[in-house]
XYZ file of N, CA and C in Angstrom:
468
model
N 67.220 -33.290 -34.964
C 66.700 -31.941 -35.003
C 66.362 -31.500 -33.577
N 66.808 -30.326 -33.182
C 66.547 -29.848 -31.827
C 65.220 -29.109 -31.758
N 64.626 -29.183 -30.610
C 63.322 -28.521 -30.398
C 63.550 -27.168 -29.727
N 62.863 -26.141 -30.215
C 62.973 -24.795 -29.651
C 62.018 -24.698 -28.465
N 62.545 -24.561 -27.277
C 61.707 -24.475 -26.075
C 61.316 -23.052 -25.738
N 61.870 -22.070 -26.450
C 61.548 -20.669 -26.167
C 60.095 -20.345 -26.479
N 59.480 -21.066 -27.389
C 58.100 -20.778 -27.782
C 57.099 -21.695 -27.108
N 57.545 -22.546 -26.216
C 56.631 -23.458 -25.525
C 55.688 -22.655 -24.633
N 54.450 -23.096 -24.587
C 53.447 -22.429 -23.763
C 53.550 -22.971 -22.348
N 53.665 -22.076 -21.394
C 53.748 -22.465 -19.995
C 52.351 -22.691 -19.436
N 52.205 -23.759 -18.665
C 50.919 -24.020 -18.014
C 50.900 -23.504 -16.584
N 51.999 -22.952 -16.128
C 52.063 -22.422 -14.762
C 51.283 -21.114 -14.678
N 50.778 -20.828 -13.488
C 50.090 -19.564 -13.263
C 51.102 -18.435 -13.376
N 50.791 -17.404 -14.168
C 51.750 -16.311 -14.330
C 51.876 -15.483 -13.057
N 52.994 -14.829 -12.927
C 53.196 -13.922 -11.811
C 54.113 -14.510 -10.768
N 54.596 -13.647 -9.903
C 55.485 -14.102 -8.841
C 54.797 -15.109 -7.918
N 55.581 -15.956 -7.328
C 55.063 -17.006 -6.451
C 54.254 -16.439 -5.285
N 54.605 -15.261 -4.803
C 53.872 -14.674 -3.675
C 52.408 -14.458 -4.031
N 52.131 -14.042 -5.274
C 50.747 -13.833 -5.698
C 50.003 -15.152 -5.804
N 50.705 -16.175 -6.247
C 50.081 -17.489 -6.328
C 49.679 -17.977 -4.938
N 50.557 -17.794 -3.971
C 50.258 -18.244 -2.611
C 49.156 -17.406 -1.965
N 49.151 -16.112 -2.230
C 48.172 -15.229 -1.601
C 46.828 -15.202 -2.315
N 46.753 -15.733 -3.513
C 45.507 -15.663 -4.279
C 44.348 -16.367 -3.580
N 44.630 -17.322 -2.699
C 43.551 -17.997 -1.968
C 42.819 -17.035 -1.036
N 43.438 -15.903 -0.744
C 42.815 -14.916 0.138
C 41.919 -13.933 -0.608
N 41.944 -13.946 -1.932
C 41.205 -12.939 -2.696
C 39.699 -13.036 -2.473
N 39.133 -14.220 -2.536
C 37.689 -14.339 -2.338
C 37.275 -14.021 -0.900
N 37.945 -14.582 0.121
C 37.560 -14.189 1.485
C 37.686 -12.683 1.721
N 38.666 -12.050 1.102
C 38.822 -10.600 1.236
C 37.595 -9.877 0.689
N 37.107 -10.303 -0.456
C 35.908 -9.690 -1.038
C 34.694 -9.952 -0.153
N 34.514 -11.187 0.301
C 33.350 -11.549 1.121
C 33.348 -10.777 2.438
N 34.476 -10.755 3.123
C 34.569 -10.072 4.417
C 34.403 -8.562 4.239
N 35.037 -7.995 3.230
C 34.911 -6.559 2.981
C 33.471 -6.188 2.673
N 32.803 -6.985 1.856
C 31.395 -6.717 1.545
C 30.571 -6.688 2.823
N 30.767 -7.667 3.683
C 30.027 -7.700 4.942
C 30.322 -6.499 5.821
N 31.607 -6.157 5.932
C 31.983 -5.014 6.769
C 31.423 -3.702 6.234
N 31.309 -3.580 4.925
C 30.782 -2.345 4.344
C 29.260 -2.279 4.393
N 28.591 -3.409 4.471
C 27.131 -3.416 4.580
C 26.659 -3.154 6.009
N 27.394 -3.643 6.981
C 26.954 -3.560 8.377
C 26.655 -2.142 8.870
N 27.482 -1.147 8.583
C 27.159 0.201 9.071
C 25.846 0.747 8.517
N 25.487 0.371 7.303
C 24.213 0.830 6.734
C 23.040 0.256 7.525
N 23.161 -1.010 7.912
C 22.132 -1.604 8.754
C 22.099 -0.976 10.136
N 23.282 -0.677 10.683
C 23.356 -0.042 11.999
C 22.723 1.345 11.977
N 22.856 2.059 10.873
C 22.198 3.362 10.748
C 20.684 3.207 10.840
N 20.151 2.237 10.128
C 18.698 2.045 10.092
C 18.161 1.498 11.410
N 18.841 0.515 11.969
C 18.333 -0.161 13.164
C 18.587 0.614 14.451
N 19.783 1.176 14.582
C 20.217 1.729 15.865
C 20.504 3.226 15.841
N 20.491 3.845 14.670
C 20.820 5.261 14.583
C 22.306 5.537 14.717
N 23.138 4.511 14.570
C 24.586 4.687 14.662
C 25.121 5.317 13.384
N 26.344 5.824 13.456
C 27.076 6.360 12.305
C 26.292 7.452 11.582
N 25.613 8.277 12.327
C 24.859 9.369 11.729
C 23.514 8.967 11.155
N 23.089 7.750 11.427
C 21.789 7.287 10.935
C 20.650 7.847 11.769
N 19.421 7.575 11.337
C 18.246 8.146 11.991
C 17.466 7.146 12.821
N 17.878 5.892 12.825
C 17.169 4.888 13.595
C 15.962 4.351 12.846
N 15.324 3.389 13.453
C 14.261 2.645 12.789
C 13.024 3.486 12.500
N 12.545 4.230 13.480
C 11.307 5.006 13.284
C 11.466 6.059 12.191
N 12.535 6.843 12.266
C 12.738 7.910 11.278
C 13.035 7.337 9.895
N 13.801 6.248 9.846
C 14.067 5.616 8.552
C 12.781 5.047 7.976
N 11.968 4.447 8.834
C 10.672 3.940 8.384
C 9.780 5.045 7.851
N 9.803 6.191 8.511
C 9.021 7.337 8.044
C 9.511 7.805 6.672
N 10.824 7.832 6.496
C 11.400 8.198 5.196
C 10.990 7.200 4.118
N 11.072 5.914 4.434
C 10.680 4.887 3.462
C 9.228 5.081 3.037
N 8.360 5.367 3.997
C 6.936 5.531 3.690
C 6.669 6.829 2.929
N 7.180 7.940 3.440
C 6.859 9.253 2.867
C 7.576 9.526 1.547
N 8.863 9.241 1.489
C 9.659 9.606 0.315
C 9.717 8.515 -0.747
N 9.655 7.258 -0.316
C 9.806 6.157 -1.265
C 8.494 5.443 -1.558
N 7.464 5.749 -0.773
C 6.177 5.094 -0.961
C 6.166 3.641 -0.525
N 7.089 3.266 0.322
C 7.183 1.885 0.796
C 6.491 1.789 2.146
N 5.281 1.257 2.139
C 4.531 1.119 3.384
C 4.240 -0.350 3.642
N 4.265 -0.759 4.882
C 4.587 0.031 6.074
C 6.090 0.312 6.163
N 6.409 1.561 6.285
C 7.792 2.009 6.248
C 8.683 1.391 7.302
N 8.178 1.273 8.524
C 9.006 0.717 9.599
C 9.345 -0.741 9.304
N 8.405 -1.488 8.755
C 8.668 -2.890 8.417
C 9.741 -2.992 7.330
N 9.630 -2.165 6.299
C 10.642 -2.183 5.236
C 12.002 -1.736 5.761
N 12.019 -0.728 6.615
C 13.281 -0.267 7.204
C 13.887 -1.355 8.087
N 13.035 -2.043 8.843
C 13.509 -3.133 9.698
C 14.114 -4.248 8.854
N 13.415 -4.653 7.803
C 13.929 -5.732 6.951
C 15.249 -5.334 6.298
N 15.321 -4.102 5.787
C 16.560 -3.636 5.160
C 17.694 -3.594 6.179
N 17.416 -3.063 7.359
C 18.437 -2.976 8.395
C 18.919 -4.339 8.854
N 18.000 -5.288 8.999
C 18.385 -6.639 9.412
C 19.267 -7.310 8.371
N 18.886 -7.175 7.109
C 19.689 -7.785 6.039
C 21.072 -7.152 5.996
N 21.134 -5.828 6.066
C 22.428 -5.156 5.976
C 23.307 -5.459 7.187
N 22.737 -5.382 8.384
C 23.566 -5.565 9.576
C 23.889 -7.036 9.826
N 22.863 -7.856 9.977
C 23.107 -9.259 10.316
C 23.527 -10.081 9.100
N 23.018 -9.720 7.918
C 23.513 -10.360 6.701
C 24.969 -10.014 6.463
N 25.323 -8.754 6.709
C 26.724 -8.351 6.600
C 27.599 -9.097 7.586
N 27.127 -9.244 8.822
C 27.871 -10.002 9.829
C 28.045 -11.455 9.393
N 26.994 -12.042 8.838
C 27.072 -13.421 8.349
C 28.114 -13.545 7.235
N 28.192 -12.549 6.361
C 29.204 -12.581 5.301
C 30.609 -12.473 5.885
N 30.784 -11.621 6.877
C 32.093 -11.489 7.527
C 32.528 -12.829 8.104
N 31.617 -13.483 8.797
C 31.936 -14.753 9.447
C 31.937 -15.928 8.478
N 31.295 -15.756 7.341
C 31.131 -16.885 6.432
C 30.176 -17.911 7.017
N 29.145 -17.440 7.692
C 28.162 -18.306 8.338
C 26.823 -18.127 7.639
N 26.285 -19.233 7.135
C 25.063 -19.167 6.322
C 25.277 -18.167 5.185
N 26.395 -18.312 4.545
C 26.850 -17.342 3.548
C 25.869 -17.188 2.399
N 25.411 -18.305 1.846
C 24.496 -18.202 0.703
C 23.161 -17.570 1.080
N 22.514 -17.971 2.175
C 21.274 -17.269 2.543
C 21.491 -15.778 2.796
N 22.607 -15.427 3.414
C 22.894 -14.005 3.657
C 23.068 -13.264 2.338
N 23.813 -13.849 1.414
C 24.021 -13.211 0.111
C 22.708 -13.105 -0.657
N 21.854 -14.111 -0.537
C 20.546 -14.058 -1.193
C 19.719 -12.904 -0.638
N 19.749 -12.723 0.677
C 19.046 -11.597 1.290
C 19.544 -10.264 0.764
N 20.851 -10.147 0.617
C 21.429 -8.904 0.089
C 21.004 -8.704 -1.365
N 20.974 -9.784 -2.143
C 20.537 -9.658 -3.548
C 19.097 -9.171 -3.634
N 18.222 -9.727 -2.810
C 16.815 -9.300 -2.817
C 16.714 -7.835 -2.408
N 17.411 -7.476 -1.337
C 17.401 -6.085 -0.875
C 17.886 -5.138 -1.968
N 18.958 -5.504 -2.640
C 19.492 -4.641 -3.694
C 18.567 -4.609 -4.905
N 17.816 -5.665 -5.127
C 16.801 -5.634 -6.182
C 15.733 -4.600 -5.887
N 15.308 -4.539 -4.627
C 14.339 -3.519 -4.215
C 14.963 -2.131 -4.349
N 16.202 -1.994 -3.901
C 16.886 -0.699 -4.008
C 17.031 -0.269 -5.472
N 17.297 -1.220 -6.352
C 17.384 -0.894 -7.782
C 16.080 -0.294 -8.282
N 14.971 -0.889 -7.862
C 13.672 -0.389 -8.328
C 13.426 1.045 -7.870
N 13.970 1.395 -6.722
C 13.822 2.760 -6.200
C 14.715 3.734 -6.967
N 15.911 3.283 -7.359
C 16.910 4.185 -7.941
C 16.890 4.253 -9.463
N 16.191 3.356 -10.138
C 16.153 3.362 -11.609
C 15.745 4.716 -12.187
N 14.719 5.384 -11.632
C 14.324 6.673 -12.227
C 15.424 7.737 -12.206
N 16.444 7.554 -11.368
C 17.511 8.546 -11.240
C 18.683 8.300 -12.183
N 18.567 7.332 -13.062
C 19.646 7.046 -14.003
C 20.684 6.105 -13.425
N 21.853 6.096 -14.031
C 22.894 5.142 -13.653
C 23.776 5.624 -12.507
N 24.305 6.828 -12.590
C 25.364 7.250 -11.675
C 24.854 7.515 -10.265
N 25.602 6.991 -9.302
C 25.235 7.118 -7.899
C 25.249 8.571 -7.434
N 26.079 9.395 -8.024
C 26.146 10.804 -7.632
C 24.821 11.519 -7.866
N 23.977 10.963 -8.719
C 22.636 11.509 -8.951
C 21.556 10.639 -8.321
N 21.948 9.773 -7.398
C 20.988 8.865 -6.775
C 20.585 7.715 -7.680
N 21.442 7.406 -8.652
C 21.141 6.353 -9.619
C 21.383 4.952 -9.093
N 21.283 3.997 -9.985
C 21.293 2.585 -9.607
C 22.680 1.960 -9.515
N 23.731 2.714 -9.776
C 25.088 2.180 -9.809
C 25.457 1.426 -8.521
N 25.215 2.021 -7.376
C 25.624 1.446 -6.088
C 24.846 0.166 -5.757
N 23.516 0.165 -5.793
C 22.822 -1.092 -5.511
C 23.078 -2.162 -6.571
N 23.324 -1.773 -7.805
C 23.660 -2.750 -8.838
C 24.982 -3.430 -8.508
N 25.986 -2.633 -8.127
C 27.285 -3.193 -7.773
C 27.157 -4.144 -6.587
N 26.439 -3.731 -5.539
C 26.281 -4.595 -4.368
C 25.481 -5.850 -4.697
N 24.488 -5.723 -5.551
C 23.722 -6.899 -5.956
C 24.580 -7.906 -6.700
N 25.462 -7.416 -7.560
C 26.347 -8.315 -8.307
C 27.420 -8.927 -7.412
N 27.941 -8.166 -6.466
C 28.882 -8.731 -5.492
C 28.183 -9.832 -4.694
N 26.953 -9.568 -4.264
C 26.193 -10.577 -3.517
C 25.930 -11.809 -4.376
N 25.655 -11.619 -5.658
C 25.456 -12.756 -6.558
C 26.716 -13.610 -6.626
N 27.864 -12.972 -6.763
C 29.124 -13.711 -6.785
C 29.349 -14.495 -5.506
N 29.042 -13.888 -4.369
C 29.193 -14.568 -3.081
C 28.198 -15.714 -2.980
N 26.975 -15.488 -3.430
C 25.953 -16.533 -3.422
C 26.407 -17.738 -4.246
N 26.976 -17.487 -5.397
C 27.397 -18.582 -6.273
C 28.555 -19.382 -5.682
N 29.435 -18.726 -4.958
C 30.616 -19.408 -4.418
C 30.392 -19.969 -3.017
N 29.535 -19.336 -2.237
C 29.313 -19.810 -0.872
C 30.408 -19.348 0.069
N 30.495 -19.996 1.209
C 31.442 -19.583 2.238
C 32.892 -19.829 1.879
N 33.163 -20.892 1.150
C 34.506 -21.268 0.749
C 35.300 -21.734 1.968
N 36.576 -21.977 1.783
C 37.355 -22.661 2.822
C 37.646 -21.821 4.061
N 37.692 -20.510 3.943
C 37.944 -19.652 5.100
C 36.623 -19.105 5.622
N 35.779 -19.976 6.137
C 34.457 -19.567 6.609
C 34.003 -20.499 7.718
N 33.047 -20.012 8.503
C 32.444 -20.896 9.496
C 31.613 -21.977 8.824
N 31.043 -21.689 7.664
C 30.329 -22.726 6.916
C 31.238 -23.934 6.695
N 32.461 -23.693 6.253
C 33.407 -24.781 6.001
C 33.801 -25.472 7.303
N 34.057 -24.691 8.341
C 34.461 -25.273 9.630
C 33.366 -26.150 10.220
N 32.105 -25.730 10.008
C 30.969 -26.470 10.564
C 30.432 -27.525 9.603
N 30.986 -27.591 8.409
C 30.536 -28.564 7.419
C 29.198 -28.226 6.783
N 28.818 -26.945 6.802
C 27.543 -26.531 6.205
C 27.704 -26.432 4.694
N 26.795 -27.049 3.965
C 26.890 -27.090 2.502
C 25.843 -26.217 1.828
N 25.195 -25.340 2.586
C 24.146 -24.513 1.986
C 24.719 -23.244 1.403
């Protein structure tokens, strides 16, 4: 009796071979992109770059509009996490601590945006929720093989 091989289940990864070879780049792409997109927000707060207001004015906004006092301290912490934490994610250096910092920051941002509902267009929590979850994913995976953590043998 002959066996029908047309119905056999393949254990190979589906898709063209090019996708299989390039799939190792998917996580570093997410990690690096996240870092690059966070850095300008920190630069706005810390240095007034990219149309930002700098530390003093951002601190004043945090205190007056958000009730976060001392405003300059909160603005400084947010700016440091976004700029230097973002840089750490780009480099894959101290990846988990950087991602943890971003998660904490986004937790604070969530608390500020909850009253505005879900959608970001209304100042809602959609944007900080997304960044918090991206940071959680990065935290869980760490630097991975394309990172300075891996090159330096850091296991944190």
